[in-house]
Structures are given as structure tokens and as C-alpha cells.
Amino acid sequence: MGDTRAPGQRAGLTRDAILRCARDVLSEQGIDGLTMRSVARRLGVAPNSLYSHVAGKDTLVDDLLDDVLGEVAEPRTTEPAAGLRQIMTSTYEVLLRHPDLVPLYLARQGSRGGNAQRLGEIMLDLLDAAGIAGPEAQEARRVLIVYTIGFAAMTTGSTSDAATSLLSRDVLAANFTTGLDWLLEGILATSDNQLPPHSL
Amino acid sequence: MGDTRAPGQRAGLTRDAILRCARDVLSEQGIDGLTMRSVARRLGVAPNSLYSHVAGKDTLVDDLLDDVLGEVAEPRTTEPAAGLRQIMTSTYEVLLRHPDLVPLYLARQGSRGGNAQRLGEIMLDLLDAAGIAGPEAQEARRVLIVYTIGFAAMTTGSTSDAATSLLSRDVLAANFTTGLDWLLEGILATSDNQLPPHSL
DNA sequence: TCAATTATTGGACAGTGTACAGTTTAACCA
DNA sequence: TGGTTAAACTGTACACTGTCCAATAATTGA
């Protein structure tokens, strides 16, 4: 650790580098191990240095969560049922890829960052194409989001629970899809323009 | 605050009093305001005193969560669909009565205390009566729990979201029931002994 | 009545997020 | 090229957190 820097000497710090590092620390040390100081230490930098690139710990975590949502694939169709199933499934897969983040999403009830907003609007567009708009659309969206994050938490969490480990990821993922289809069926059934019967 | 106590003088502290007080602090000051010191201050006691009745902050919060689950009413029937609907609805209502706790349930993925265990076993019994046992029963239970807590979070959370406040609690509660029935329908349909058609 | 246990305190420690005031570097404009 | 300005980074420090330790008073039981 001989490479101490005098005040003023640049370290080449970057908002992205900090986010990446925070993600690494989180996955290696868990949520309790994620501190400004631990991130700074791993970057070989004084804790305060982070504040030149990040507003604070809360927004760091917020940014972290929203950053990951950038991995969610946009749906490749404008057909409501298929599009919604695609976007939710992609979200579910992204969450499974970052198990450590899932409890954070739950505690903060999602994310309000740019990526979250973008995905949210895509969902509203799809719902609108199904004839669902206004408050009902907002609600349907929240149902889908809660279901997806909740299910990811179920798939992901508490490996200490003996009963859980008996269930394979695949089984749970399959159940995610069937439950999602139940929800979509129910949501889209409230629409005025009914869908063609076999669209699900 | 003249009533300082010398070391050794009893304050009549109680585990239950501490839990109740912690709940009050939580609902008034939010999760960030819930500290050992704030609870102790409100009880007119030194922070360390709490450690004679509670193992630490983590278990305090755990106990708090499980304590509230004691309010959930046991189902008044052994008929699976009705019983499950009763127990989940009661849980949902209890959660709505304690909105501040909901994010904590989410972050900790439920509760592992005695009350949680009792309720969980009642659910398994009901599922068993419907011919669902083993891993499928575990999974069905988790689906129901995640759905219920998740929906409570949706009903409860983020009053800052302008769109949300347009939806009344009643509308959301009604939606909880319909979604719950979808899930029950789907879960119980996987059973071998089919239910009589109109049992839902 | 005396001993043992328990509840409570003051004081302290390590760790947290973050503000402040400096120092160096890089960027920009003459 | 040189001088000015803005930004990156540091050391130090503060208020706050959860929790341990040793001392003390009250309670309990024999």
C-alpha cells in the first residue's frame, strides 16, 4: 500500500468505475460490507474522493440499481401480451444475474432512475396498445413489477432455507412464467378490445 | 429530563415495552430514525439497557416483524381455497395496518420467527388438504407470501408517486383479492383431486 | 439476613457517512 | 507561452451508529 497520493494528485476515478467497484464489493462482501470506505479502499483512494463523482451513498446505491436495469432487453414486438412477457422475463433474468441487488430493489420498491423510467414507459405503451390506460395502466404496471421483483427475491434469497434448495432454478423460472401468464391474462382481460383467443 | 437514574436503579423495562416503543419510533421517525439510542431515549433509559432484554438491533427488528404477525387471524375453515384466502387476506390487512414494516419484510424476505412459522404450517396443512404437498406446496406457499407482501408494498409505498395517490386503498384492496383468486385458482388447479367447480 | 443474580448506568471503542479546507493537477483562454 | 479557473483528491474532523465492559444498585432466594 505504498502508493499513497498527495492531495491533488489524480487517481483517474470515474463514476462508472465507482459503480462497478461497488457492485463487486456488494457481491463479495454483501450489503453490510458495502461502505464508502470499503469501495474507496479497493480503489486505492481516500473515502472522500468518491464524493467528487457520486452525491452520496444513497444515490450511489440508487445509481447502482438503475445501472443494472440497463441490461434489460427492450421487447422486439409491439403486441401487448408478447411484449410485456418479453420485458418482464428479461427483467427477471437480469435480476437473477445480480442476486445481491434484489433485496435492495425490494427495500426501495424499485428504482426511479432513467433506465427504470424508460422501461416503465415501454410498459405503459404496451398496455396502451391493449386498450389499458390511465390509473388502471399504472396499477397493472405495478402489479407486474412487484410480481417480478418478488419472484426474483424468492428464487434468489435464503439459500439457508433447506426446503428452498430442493427446488431448482429452472423449476422456479418455469413457475415464474406460468404465474406471469396468469397475471397477463387477468390484466388484459380487463381491456375493452379483447385479444384474439390464442394470443397467450 | 431530570429523572436520571443511577446504575442499578430499575426502570421496569420489558421486552414487550421495548418492541412497542420501537414500533412507535418506526412509525413516527421512519426506518432511519429507528436506532437503539432513539428507542432508549423515548423509554427514558440508557441505550445499553436495551441489551438486557434484546440480543441486538437485528434481532430486535426480527422480533418486531414476527410480533406483528401475531395479529394475523387463523382461518376459520379447513376448506383449502377459503382457508388460504382468509389467511392471506388477514395477513394483507395486518400489513396495511403497519405500513412502515412492509419494506422491512421485503428486505428480509419475510420472517422466520415463531408466528411466521405457525402461519406457514397452517398454509401447508391447507395445501395438503388440497392434495398439494412436498416441494410444490413449499413453492405455492412462497408464491402466496411474495404476492401478499408485494401487494401490500404496492398499496402502502411511495405516496410521493403522484399517480399512486389517485388509486384509493379500496380499489387496490379489491385488486388484491382478485389477483389472489387468480393465484389460488392456478395453484389449486395443479392438484390431483379437483375442487368442486364453484368453490372459488 | 446474607449471597447471588439481574437490571441499569457511565464510559469507551471501532466503524459509519460526510463536511471543510487545503493542495495538486488538468483545462482553458490570453 | 503563461496565468487563471475549475476540478480531483487528501488529511482531518464531527456527529452518529451498534455494542462491549466494569461498576452499582435493586431484587430474589436460601
Tab-separated table of C-alpha atoms (C1' of nucleotides) in Angstrom:
chain	number	residue	atom	x	y	z
A	1	MET	CA	0.000	0.000	0.000
A	2	GLY	CA	2.908	2.322	-0.589
A	3	ASP	CA	1.126	4.244	-3.295
A	4	THR	CA	-0.311	6.994	-1.165
A	5	ARG	CA	-1.305	10.062	-3.089
A	6	ALA	CA	-0.825	13.628	-2.007
A	7	PRO	CA	-3.875	15.876	-2.092
A	8	GLY	CA	-4.469	16.973	-5.656
A	9	GLN	CA	-2.841	14.019	-7.394
A	10	ARG	CA	-5.316	12.441	-9.775
A	11	ALA	CA	-6.301	8.807	-9.450
A	12	GLY	CA	-8.326	8.580	-12.630
A	13	LEU	CA	-11.532	7.984	-10.721
A	14	THR	CA	-14.756	7.693	-12.678
A	15	ARG	CA	-18.408	7.446	-11.825
A	16	ASP	CA	-18.593	4.211	-13.780
A	17	ALA	CA	-15.507	2.771	-12.137
A	18	ILE	CA	-17.026	3.533	-8.750
A	19	LEU	CA	-20.305	1.863	-9.671
A	20	ARG	CA	-18.530	-1.211	-10.987
A	21	CYS	CA	-16.393	-1.407	-7.881
A	22	ALA	CA	-19.405	-1.001	-5.634
A	23	ARG	CA	-21.068	-3.887	-7.436
A	24	ASP	CA	-18.005	-6.062	-6.889
A	25	VAL	CA	-17.808	-5.211	-3.223
A	26	LEU	CA	-21.512	-5.917	-2.859
A	27	SER	CA	-21.269	-9.332	-4.434
A	28	GLU	CA	-18.172	-10.292	-2.444
A	29	GLN	CA	-18.900	-8.770	0.948
A	30	GLY	CA	-22.676	-8.494	0.956
A	31	ILE	CA	-24.770	-5.494	1.719
A	32	ASP	CA	-23.212	-4.886	5.122
A	33	GLY	CA	-19.759	-4.879	3.584
A	34	LEU	CA	-20.689	-2.175	1.121
A	35	THR	CA	-19.444	1.047	2.667
A	36	MET	CA	-17.958	4.181	1.210
A	37	ARG	CA	-14.726	3.253	2.873
A	38	SER	CA	-14.610	-0.294	1.503
A	39	VAL	CA	-15.237	0.955	-2.018
A	40	ALA	CA	-12.624	3.660	-1.633
A	41	ARG	CA	-10.101	1.222	-0.187
A	42	ARG	CA	-10.498	-1.145	-3.116
A	43	LEU	CA	-10.000	1.751	-5.494
A	44	GLY	CA	-6.880	2.824	-3.615
A	45	VAL	CA	-8.360	6.161	-2.780
A	46	ALA	CA	-9.481	8.197	0.201
A	47	PRO	CA	-13.139	7.768	1.142
A	48	ASN	CA	-13.970	11.403	0.459
A	49	SER	CA	-12.722	11.186	-3.083
A	50	LEU	CA	-15.880	9.350	-4.045
A	51	TYR	CA	-17.910	12.449	-3.335
A	52	SER	CA	-16.414	14.169	-6.353
A	53	HIS	CA	-18.252	11.684	-8.566
A	54	VAL	CA	-21.214	10.500	-6.525
A	55	ALA	CA	-23.587	12.589	-4.443
A	56	GLY	CA	-23.630	10.189	-1.506
A	57	LYS	CA	-24.181	6.604	-0.540
A	58	ASP	CA	-27.926	6.606	-1.081
A	59	THR	CA	-27.669	7.905	-4.620
A	60	LEU	CA	-24.732	5.587	-5.239
A	61	VAL	CA	-26.930	2.632	-4.449
A	62	ASP	CA	-29.765	4.129	-6.469
A	63	ASP	CA	-27.473	4.612	-9.431
A	64	LEU	CA	-26.189	1.088	-8.986
A	65	LEU	CA	-29.688	-0.339	-9.130
A	66	ASP	CA	-30.703	1.689	-12.141
A	67	ASP	CA	-27.464	0.887	-13.911
A	68	VAL	CA	-28.212	-2.803	-13.830
A	69	LEU	CA	-31.630	-2.196	-15.343
A	70	GLY	CA	-29.783	-1.079	-18.450
A	71	GLU	CA	-29.216	-4.765	-19.170
A	72	VAL	CA	-32.931	-5.399	-19.606
A	73	ALA	CA	-33.736	-6.023	-23.244
A	74	GLU	CA	-36.454	-3.990	-24.885
A	75	PRO	CA	-39.276	-6.073	-26.325
A	76	ARG	CA	-38.994	-6.973	-30.001
A	77	THR	CA	-42.690	-6.645	-30.695
A	78	THR	CA	-45.486	-4.176	-30.126
A	79	GLU	CA	-48.018	-6.893	-29.489
A	80	PRO	CA	-49.018	-6.238	-25.862
A	81	ALA	CA	-49.071	-9.708	-24.326
A	82	ALA	CA	-45.896	-10.898	-26.009
A	83	GLY	CA	-44.117	-7.600	-25.429
A	84	LEU	CA	-44.976	-7.499	-21.753
A	85	ARG	CA	-43.966	-11.103	-21.310
A	86	GLN	CA	-40.648	-10.380	-23.012
A	87	ILE	CA	-39.809	-7.316	-20.962
A	88	MET	CA	-40.773	-8.896	-17.654
A	89	THR	CA	-38.907	-12.084	-18.432
A	90	SER	CA	-35.815	-10.137	-19.382
A	91	THR	CA	-36.087	-8.164	-16.141
A	92	TYR	CA	-36.421	-11.395	-14.210
A	93	GLU	CA	-33.308	-12.809	-15.856
A	94	VAL	CA	-31.321	-9.657	-15.172
A	95	LEU	CA	-32.338	-9.778	-11.531
A	96	LEU	CA	-31.270	-13.412	-11.301
A	97	ARG	CA	-27.915	-12.377	-12.702
A	98	HIS	CA	-27.492	-9.925	-9.803
A	99	PRO	CA	-28.913	-11.694	-6.761
A	100	ASP	CA	-27.267	-9.351	-4.285
A	101	LEU	CA	-29.198	-6.404	-5.636
A	102	VAL	CA	-32.650	-7.952	-5.361
A	103	PRO	CA	-33.207	-7.188	-1.679
A	104	LEU	CA	-32.191	-3.617	-2.374
A	105	TYR	CA	-34.788	-3.288	-5.111
A	106	LEU	CA	-37.363	-4.611	-2.692
A	107	ALA	CA	-36.442	-2.281	0.109
A	108	ARG	CA	-36.512	0.738	-2.201
A	109	GLN	CA	-39.578	-0.512	-4.041
A	110	GLY	CA	-37.935	-0.490	-7.424
A	111	SER	CA	-35.867	2.250	-8.930
A	112	ARG	CA	-36.660	5.752	-10.095
A	113	GLY	CA	-33.644	6.240	-12.332
A	114	GLY	CA	-33.542	6.793	-16.054
A	115	ASN	CA	-33.491	3.160	-17.092
A	116	ALA	CA	-36.394	2.334	-14.812
A	117	GLN	CA	-38.332	5.220	-16.263
A	118	ARG	CA	-37.606	4.131	-19.812
A	119	LEU	CA	-38.736	0.571	-19.135
A	120	GLY	CA	-41.785	1.853	-17.315
A	121	GLU	CA	-42.850	3.888	-20.302
A	122	ILE	CA	-42.390	0.961	-22.638
A	123	MET	CA	-44.722	-0.985	-20.400
A	124	LEU	CA	-47.285	1.776	-20.447
A	125	ASP	CA	-47.108	1.921	-24.227
A	126	LEU	CA	-47.736	-1.793	-24.466
A	127	LEU	CA	-50.645	-1.559	-22.074
A	128	ASP	CA	-51.999	1.366	-24.041
A	129	ALA	CA	-51.870	-0.730	-27.209
A	130	ALA	CA	-54.039	-3.227	-25.352
A	131	GLY	CA	-56.573	-0.529	-24.573
A	132	ILE	CA	-55.465	-0.053	-20.980
A	133	ALA	CA	-54.555	3.456	-19.906
A	134	GLY	CA	-54.753	5.862	-17.003
A	135	PRO	CA	-54.810	4.622	-13.416
A	136	GLU	CA	-55.538	1.042	-14.445
A	137	ALA	CA	-52.385	1.006	-16.530
A	138	GLN	CA	-50.334	2.379	-13.645
A	139	GLU	CA	-51.739	-0.312	-11.427
A	140	ALA	CA	-51.203	-3.115	-13.881
A	141	ARG	CA	-47.617	-1.985	-14.259
A	142	ARG	CA	-47.024	-2.008	-10.534
A	143	VAL	CA	-48.557	-5.459	-10.241
A	144	LEU	CA	-46.193	-6.770	-12.877
A	145	ILE	CA	-43.169	-5.098	-11.319
A	146	VAL	CA	-43.923	-6.285	-7.824
A	147	TYR	CA	-44.576	-9.777	-9.067
A	148	THR	CA	-41.314	-9.880	-10.991
A	149	ILE	CA	-39.087	-8.491	-8.273
A	150	GLY	CA	-40.875	-10.553	-5.658
A	151	PHE	CA	-40.408	-13.722	-7.617
A	152	ALA	CA	-36.773	-12.940	-8.210
A	153	ALA	CA	-36.389	-12.495	-4.475
A	154	MET	CA	-37.980	-15.880	-3.968
A	155	THR	CA	-35.729	-17.560	-6.489
A	156	THR	CA	-32.692	-15.809	-5.215
A	157	GLY	CA	-32.988	-15.479	-1.498
A	158	SER	CA	-32.348	-17.522	1.600
A	159	THR	CA	-30.215	-20.415	0.441
A	160	SER	CA	-30.114	-21.248	4.130
A	161	ASP	CA	-33.682	-22.428	3.847
A	162	ALA	CA	-33.293	-26.157	3.406
A	163	ALA	CA	-36.585	-26.610	1.606
A	164	THR	CA	-35.689	-23.993	-0.961
A	165	SER	CA	-32.542	-25.587	-2.212
A	166	LEU	CA	-34.540	-28.605	-3.281
A	167	LEU	CA	-36.216	-26.528	-5.939
A	168	SER	CA	-34.049	-25.976	-8.948
A	169	ARG	CA	-33.720	-22.599	-10.556
A	170	ASP	CA	-35.339	-23.994	-13.665
A	171	VAL	CA	-38.436	-25.128	-11.865
A	172	LEU	CA	-38.801	-21.732	-10.260
A	173	ALA	CA	-38.189	-19.936	-13.530
A	174	ALA	CA	-40.856	-22.030	-15.191
A	175	ASN	CA	-43.230	-21.128	-12.421
A	176	PHE	CA	-42.401	-17.508	-12.916
A	177	THR	CA	-43.572	-17.721	-16.487
A	178	THR	CA	-46.799	-19.508	-15.696
A	179	GLY	CA	-47.630	-17.050	-12.920
A	180	LEU	CA	-46.759	-14.176	-15.210
A	181	ASP	CA	-49.112	-15.530	-17.815
A	182	TRP	CA	-51.890	-15.761	-15.242
A	183	LEU	CA	-51.341	-12.131	-14.407
A	184	LEU	CA	-51.195	-11.030	-18.047
A	185	GLU	CA	-54.325	-12.965	-18.788
A	186	GLY	CA	-56.107	-11.267	-15.940
A	187	ILE	CA	-54.790	-7.820	-16.755
A	188	LEU	CA	-55.501	-7.937	-20.454
A	189	ALA	CA	-58.944	-9.424	-19.865
A	190	THR	CA	-59.970	-6.105	-18.347
A	191	SER	CA	-59.255	-4.392	-21.643
A	192	ASP	CA	-62.071	-3.269	-23.924
A	193	ASN	CA	-60.634	-4.677	-27.110
A	194	GLN	CA	-60.306	-8.302	-26.307
A	195	LEU	CA	-57.300	-10.078	-27.671
A	196	PRO	CA	-57.506	-12.913	-30.156
A	197	PRO	CA	-58.063	-16.081	-28.107
A	198	HIS	CA	-54.688	-17.738	-28.555
A	199	SER	CA	-52.503	-14.694	-28.185
A	200	LEU	CA	-51.290	-16.030	-24.849
B	1	MET	CA	-35.274	15.070	31.651
B	2	GLY	CA	-34.259	15.437	35.265
B	3	ASP	CA	-35.049	11.805	36.048
B	4	THR	CA	-31.607	10.357	35.561
B	5	ARG	CA	-31.096	7.009	37.139
B	6	ALA	CA	-28.005	5.795	38.880
B	7	PRO	CA	-26.561	2.489	37.716
B	8	GLY	CA	-28.555	-0.330	39.243
B	9	GLN	CA	-31.827	1.548	39.681
B	10	ARG	CA	-34.602	-0.355	37.913
B	11	ALA	CA	-36.656	1.265	35.180
B	12	GLY	CA	-39.209	-1.523	34.766
B	13	LEU	CA	-38.048	-2.263	31.252
B	14	THR	CA	-39.670	-5.132	29.396
B	15	ARG	CA	-39.066	-6.888	26.116
B	16	ASP	CA	-42.636	-6.113	25.105
B	17	ALA	CA	-42.335	-2.470	26.103
B	18	ILE	CA	-39.206	-2.192	24.004
B	19	LEU	CA	-40.887	-3.771	20.995
B	20	ARG	CA	-43.912	-1.500	21.326
B	21	CYS	CA	-41.697	1.524	21.653
B	22	ALA	CA	-39.615	0.510	18.667
B	23	ARG	CA	-42.815	0.232	16.643
B	24	ASP	CA	-43.842	3.735	17.663
B	25	VAL	CA	-40.471	5.189	16.809
B	26	LEU	CA	-40.547	3.423	13.469
B	27	SER	CA	-43.950	4.802	12.541
B	28	GLU	CA	-43.057	8.332	13.639
B	29	GLN	CA	-39.455	8.653	12.508
B	30	GLY	CA	-39.194	6.088	9.770
B	31	ILE	CA	-36.638	3.378	9.377
B	32	ASP	CA	-33.669	5.715	9.535
B	33	GLY	CA	-34.941	7.164	12.778
B	34	LEU	CA	-35.104	3.748	14.408
B	35	THR	CA	-31.902	3.447	16.400
B	36	MET	CA	-31.080	1.844	19.702
B	37	ARG	CA	-30.489	5.292	21.071
B	38	SER	CA	-33.803	6.725	19.901
B	39	VAL	CA	-35.718	3.822	21.412
B	40	ALA	CA	-33.773	4.118	24.655
B	41	ARG	CA	-34.295	7.880	24.790
B	42	ARG	CA	-38.040	7.532	24.408
B	43	LEU	CA	-38.067	4.980	27.193
B	44	GLY	CA	-36.034	7.299	29.404
B	45	VAL	CA	-33.225	4.822	29.642
B	46	ALA	CA	-29.587	4.435	28.662
B	47	PRO	CA	-29.001	2.782	25.268
B	48	ASN	CA	-27.190	-0.175	26.778
B	49	SER	CA	-30.131	-1.059	28.975
B	50	LEU	CA	-31.925	-2.493	25.986
B	51	TYR	CA	-29.331	-5.229	25.707
B	52	SER	CA	-30.611	-6.835	28.889
B	53	HIS	CA	-33.867	-7.647	27.098
B	54	VAL	CA	-32.953	-7.812	23.418
B	55	ALA	CA	-29.964	-9.507	21.838
B	56	GLY	CA	-29.219	-6.670	19.432
B	57	LYS	CA	-30.743	-4.441	16.845
B	58	ASP	CA	-31.077	-7.098	14.166
B	59	THR	CA	-32.988	-9.477	16.375
B	60	LEU	CA	-34.998	-6.565	17.726
B	61	VAL	CA	-36.233	-5.825	14.232
B	62	ASP	CA	-36.785	-9.520	13.581
B	63	ASP	CA	-38.804	-9.837	16.750
B	64	LEU	CA	-40.724	-6.724	15.816
B	65	LEU	CA	-41.705	-8.185	12.477
B	66	ASP	CA	-42.724	-11.521	13.893
B	67	ASP	CA	-44.627	-9.879	16.714
B	68	VAL	CA	-46.924	-8.115	14.275
B	69	LEU	CA	-47.674	-11.391	12.538
B	70	GLY	CA	-49.350	-12.434	15.773
B	71	GLU	CA	-52.267	-10.245	14.710
B	72	VAL	CA	-52.989	-12.425	11.692
B	73	ALA	CA	-56.203	-14.366	12.215
B	74	GLU	CA	-56.156	-18.116	11.754
B	75	PRO	CA	-58.594	-19.349	9.132
B	76	ARG	CA	-61.986	-20.474	10.394
B	77	THR	CA	-62.306	-23.343	7.945
B	78	THR	CA	-60.287	-26.300	6.750
B	79	GLU	CA	-61.533	-25.930	3.190
B	80	PRO	CA	-58.299	-25.127	1.270
B	81	ALA	CA	-59.353	-22.328	-1.069
B	82	ALA	CA	-61.419	-20.464	1.500
B	83	GLY	CA	-58.884	-21.023	4.254
B	84	LEU	CA	-55.968	-19.791	2.164
B	85	ARG	CA	-57.947	-16.791	1.026
B	86	GLN	CA	-58.794	-15.992	4.650
B	87	ILE	CA	-55.263	-16.272	5.952
B	88	MET	CA	-53.724	-14.287	3.108
B	89	THR	CA	-56.368	-11.586	3.333
B	90	SER	CA	-55.848	-11.295	7.048
B	91	THR	CA	-52.105	-11.028	6.509
B	92	TYR	CA	-52.676	-8.348	3.913
B	93	GLU	CA	-54.848	-6.363	6.305
B	94	VAL	CA	-52.319	-6.652	9.100
B	95	LEU	CA	-49.593	-5.412	6.787
B	96	LEU	CA	-51.737	-2.456	5.755
B	97	ARG	CA	-52.151	-1.658	9.433
B	98	HIS	CA	-48.357	-1.420	9.772
B	99	PRO	CA	-47.158	0.232	6.570
B	100	ASP	CA	-43.745	1.110	7.959
B	101	LEU	CA	-42.902	-2.536	8.466
B	102	VAL	CA	-43.661	-3.664	4.937
B	103	PRO	CA	-40.331	-2.629	3.398
B	104	LEU	CA	-38.585	-4.443	6.203
B	105	TYR	CA	-40.462	-7.668	5.478
B	106	LEU	CA	-39.429	-7.300	1.864
B	107	ALA	CA	-35.788	-6.656	2.602
B	108	ARG	CA	-35.604	-9.622	4.980
B	109	GLN	CA	-37.748	-11.787	2.726
B	110	GLY	CA	-40.367	-12.448	5.323
B	111	SER	CA	-39.831	-13.530	8.877
B	112	ARG	CA	-38.503	-16.701	10.453
B	113	GLY	CA	-39.945	-16.195	13.916
B	114	GLY	CA	-42.467	-18.302	15.721
B	115	ASN	CA	-45.587	-16.618	14.405
B	116	ALA	CA	-44.333	-16.827	10.846
B	117	GLN	CA	-43.617	-20.489	11.318
B	118	ARG	CA	-47.064	-21.159	12.768
B	119	LEU	CA	-48.802	-19.394	9.884
B	120	GLY	CA	-46.589	-21.173	7.407
B	121	GLU	CA	-47.580	-24.536	8.760
B	122	ILE	CA	-51.261	-23.682	8.632
B	123	MET	CA	-50.778	-22.859	4.981
B	124	LEU	CA	-49.035	-26.149	4.351
B	125	ASP	CA	-51.866	-28.000	6.064
B	126	LEU	CA	-54.421	-26.287	3.865
B	127	LEU	CA	-52.421	-27.074	0.756
B	128	ASP	CA	-52.072	-30.639	1.904
B	129	ALA	CA	-55.831	-30.887	2.260
B	130	ALA	CA	-55.999	-29.834	-1.387
B	131	GLY	CA	-53.669	-32.658	-2.348
B	132	ILE	CA	-50.596	-30.455	-2.704
B	133	ALA	CA	-47.533	-31.433	-0.716
B	134	GLY	CA	-43.767	-31.559	-0.882
B	135	PRO	CA	-41.800	-29.070	-2.968
B	136	GLU	CA	-44.892	-27.902	-4.847
B	137	ALA	CA	-46.520	-26.939	-1.575
B	138	GLN	CA	-43.421	-25.038	-0.478
B	139	GLU	CA	-43.431	-23.222	-3.757
B	140	ALA	CA	-47.121	-22.414	-3.711
B	141	ARG	CA	-46.701	-21.032	-0.220
B	142	ARG	CA	-43.852	-18.789	-1.252
B	143	VAL	CA	-45.807	-17.531	-4.242
B	144	LEU	CA	-48.684	-16.571	-1.985
B	145	ILE	CA	-46.430	-14.900	0.558
B	146	VAL	CA	-44.486	-12.933	-2.009
B	147	TYR	CA	-47.686	-11.867	-3.701
B	148	THR	CA	-49.227	-10.710	-0.437
B	149	ILE	CA	-46.256	-8.798	0.875
B	150	GLY	CA	-45.564	-7.393	-2.551
B	151	PHE	CA	-49.096	-6.174	-2.958
B	152	ALA	CA	-49.049	-4.642	0.488
B	153	ALA	CA	-45.890	-2.816	-0.502
B	154	MET	CA	-47.655	-1.556	-3.584
B	155	THR	CA	-50.672	-0.364	-1.632
B	156	THR	CA	-48.553	1.125	1.063
B	157	GLY	CA	-45.482	2.556	-0.524
B	158	SER	CA	-44.391	5.722	-2.230
B	159	THR	CA	-47.097	8.251	-1.501
B	160	SER	CA	-44.783	10.649	-3.289
B	161	ASP	CA	-45.746	8.979	-6.544
B	162	ALA	CA	-48.443	11.249	-7.897
B	163	ALA	CA	-50.146	8.565	-9.948
B	164	THR	CA	-50.478	6.287	-6.944
B	165	SER	CA	-52.478	8.632	-4.793
B	166	LEU	CA	-55.207	8.603	-7.418
B	167	LEU	CA	-55.927	4.978	-6.598
B	168	SER	CA	-57.887	4.543	-3.420
B	169	ARG	CA	-56.991	1.910	-0.899
B	170	ASP	CA	-60.287	0.201	-1.574
B	171	VAL	CA	-59.608	-0.191	-5.257
B	172	LEU	CA	-56.223	-1.672	-4.517
B	173	ALA	CA	-57.613	-3.987	-1.861
B	174	ALA	CA	-60.233	-5.220	-4.306
B	175	ASN	CA	-57.497	-5.864	-6.814
B	176	PHE	CA	-55.571	-7.784	-4.204
B	177	THR	CA	-58.475	-10.157	-3.796
B	178	THR	CA	-58.984	-10.725	-7.488
B	179	GLY	CA	-55.281	-11.347	-8.064
B	180	LEU	CA	-55.210	-13.642	-5.063
B	181	ASP	CA	-58.079	-15.621	-6.532
B	182	TRP	CA	-56.225	-15.953	-9.818
B	183	LEU	CA	-53.270	-17.370	-7.959
B	184	LEU	CA	-55.368	-19.739	-5.861
B	185	GLU	CA	-57.178	-20.916	-8.929
B	186	GLY	CA	-53.913	-21.637	-10.658
B	187	ILE	CA	-52.326	-23.290	-7.636
B	188	LEU	CA	-55.258	-25.492	-6.769
B	189	ALA	CA	-55.756	-26.488	-10.397
B	190	THR	CA	-52.451	-28.359	-10.197
B	191	SER	CA	-53.893	-30.581	-7.504
B	192	ASP	CA	-54.924	-34.149	-8.245
B	193	ASN	CA	-58.282	-34.018	-6.511
B	194	GLN	CA	-60.003	-31.252	-8.361
B	195	LEU	CA	-62.157	-28.952	-6.298
B	196	PRO	CA	-65.880	-28.647	-6.852
B	197	PRO	CA	-66.338	-26.076	-9.628
B	198	HIS	CA	-67.729	-23.176	-7.625
B	199	SER	CA	-65.528	-23.435	-4.581
B	200	LEU	CA	-63.785	-20.233	-5.625
C	1	DT	C1'	-30.073	-11.978	56.987
C	2	DC	C1'	-26.830	-12.777	53.602
C	3	DA	C1'	-25.437	-14.343	49.000
C	4	DA	C1'	-26.313	-14.499	44.188
C	5	DT	C1'	-28.461	-12.853	40.270
C	6	DT	C1'	-30.291	-9.341	37.496
C	7	DA	C1'	-31.210	-4.528	35.593
C	8	DT	C1'	-29.168	-0.464	34.678
C	9	DT	C1'	-25.540	3.068	34.199
C	10	DG	C1'	-21.320	5.798	32.621
C	11	DG	C1'	-17.739	5.440	29.688
C	12	DA	C1'	-15.478	3.795	25.820
C	13	DC	C1'	-14.342	1.728	21.167
C	14	DA	C1'	-14.482	0.830	16.382
C	15	DG	C1'	-16.924	1.903	12.496
C	16	DT	C1'	-20.102	4.697	9.649
C	17	DG	C1'	-21.431	8.789	6.288
C	18	DT	C1'	-19.924	13.126	5.168
C	19	DA	C1'	-18.396	18.293	5.592
C	20	DC	C1'	-14.381	21.560	5.348
C	21	DA	C1'	-10.273	23.488	3.980
C	22	DG	C1'	-6.381	22.769	1.921
C	23	DT	C1'	-3.067	21.030	-2.294
C	24	DT	C1'	-2.113	19.444	-6.681
C	25	DT	C1'	-3.272	18.639	-11.382
C	26	DA	C1'	-5.642	19.466	-15.776
C	27	DA	C1'	-8.163	22.590	-18.897
C	28	DC	C1'	-8.934	26.798	-20.922
C	29	DC	C1'	-8.193	31.397	-22.682
C	30	DA	C1'	-4.995	35.434	-23.430
D	1	DT	C1'	3.622	30.524	-23.931
D	2	DG	C1'	1.729	31.994	-19.307
D	3	DG	C1'	-1.980	32.910	-15.939
D	4	DT	C1'	-6.425	31.884	-14.306
D	5	DT	C1'	-10.008	28.774	-13.118
D	6	DA	C1'	-12.170	24.587	-12.184
D	7	DA	C1'	-11.879	20.052	-10.752
D	8	DA	C1'	-9.848	15.879	-8.336
D	9	DC	C1'	-8.057	14.293	-4.267
D	10	DT	C1'	-6.203	14.337	0.564
D	11	DG	C1'	-5.960	14.904	5.794
D	12	DT	C1'	-8.547	15.916	9.424
D	13	DA	C1'	-12.592	16.112	11.936
D	14	DC	C1'	-17.530	15.712	13.518
D	15	DA	C1'	-21.676	13.592	14.766
D	16	DC	C1'	-23.631	9.423	14.836
D	17	DT	C1'	-24.179	4.388	14.999
D	18	DG	C1'	-24.188	-0.553	17.430
D	19	DT	C1'	-22.241	-2.725	21.200
D	20	DC	C1'	-18.835	-4.157	24.919
D	21	DC	C1'	-17.021	-3.664	29.844
D	22	DA	C1'	-16.848	-2.786	34.628
D	23	DA	C1'	-19.186	-0.756	38.391
D	24	DT	C1'	-23.544	-0.225	41.134
D	25	DA	C1'	-27.996	-0.699	42.945
D	26	DA	C1'	-32.229	-3.492	43.376
D	27	DT	C1'	-34.311	-7.892	43.535
D	28	DT	C1'	-34.607	-12.663	44.526
D	29	DG	C1'	-33.936	-16.994	47.025
D	30	DA	C1'	-31.975	-19.786	50.756
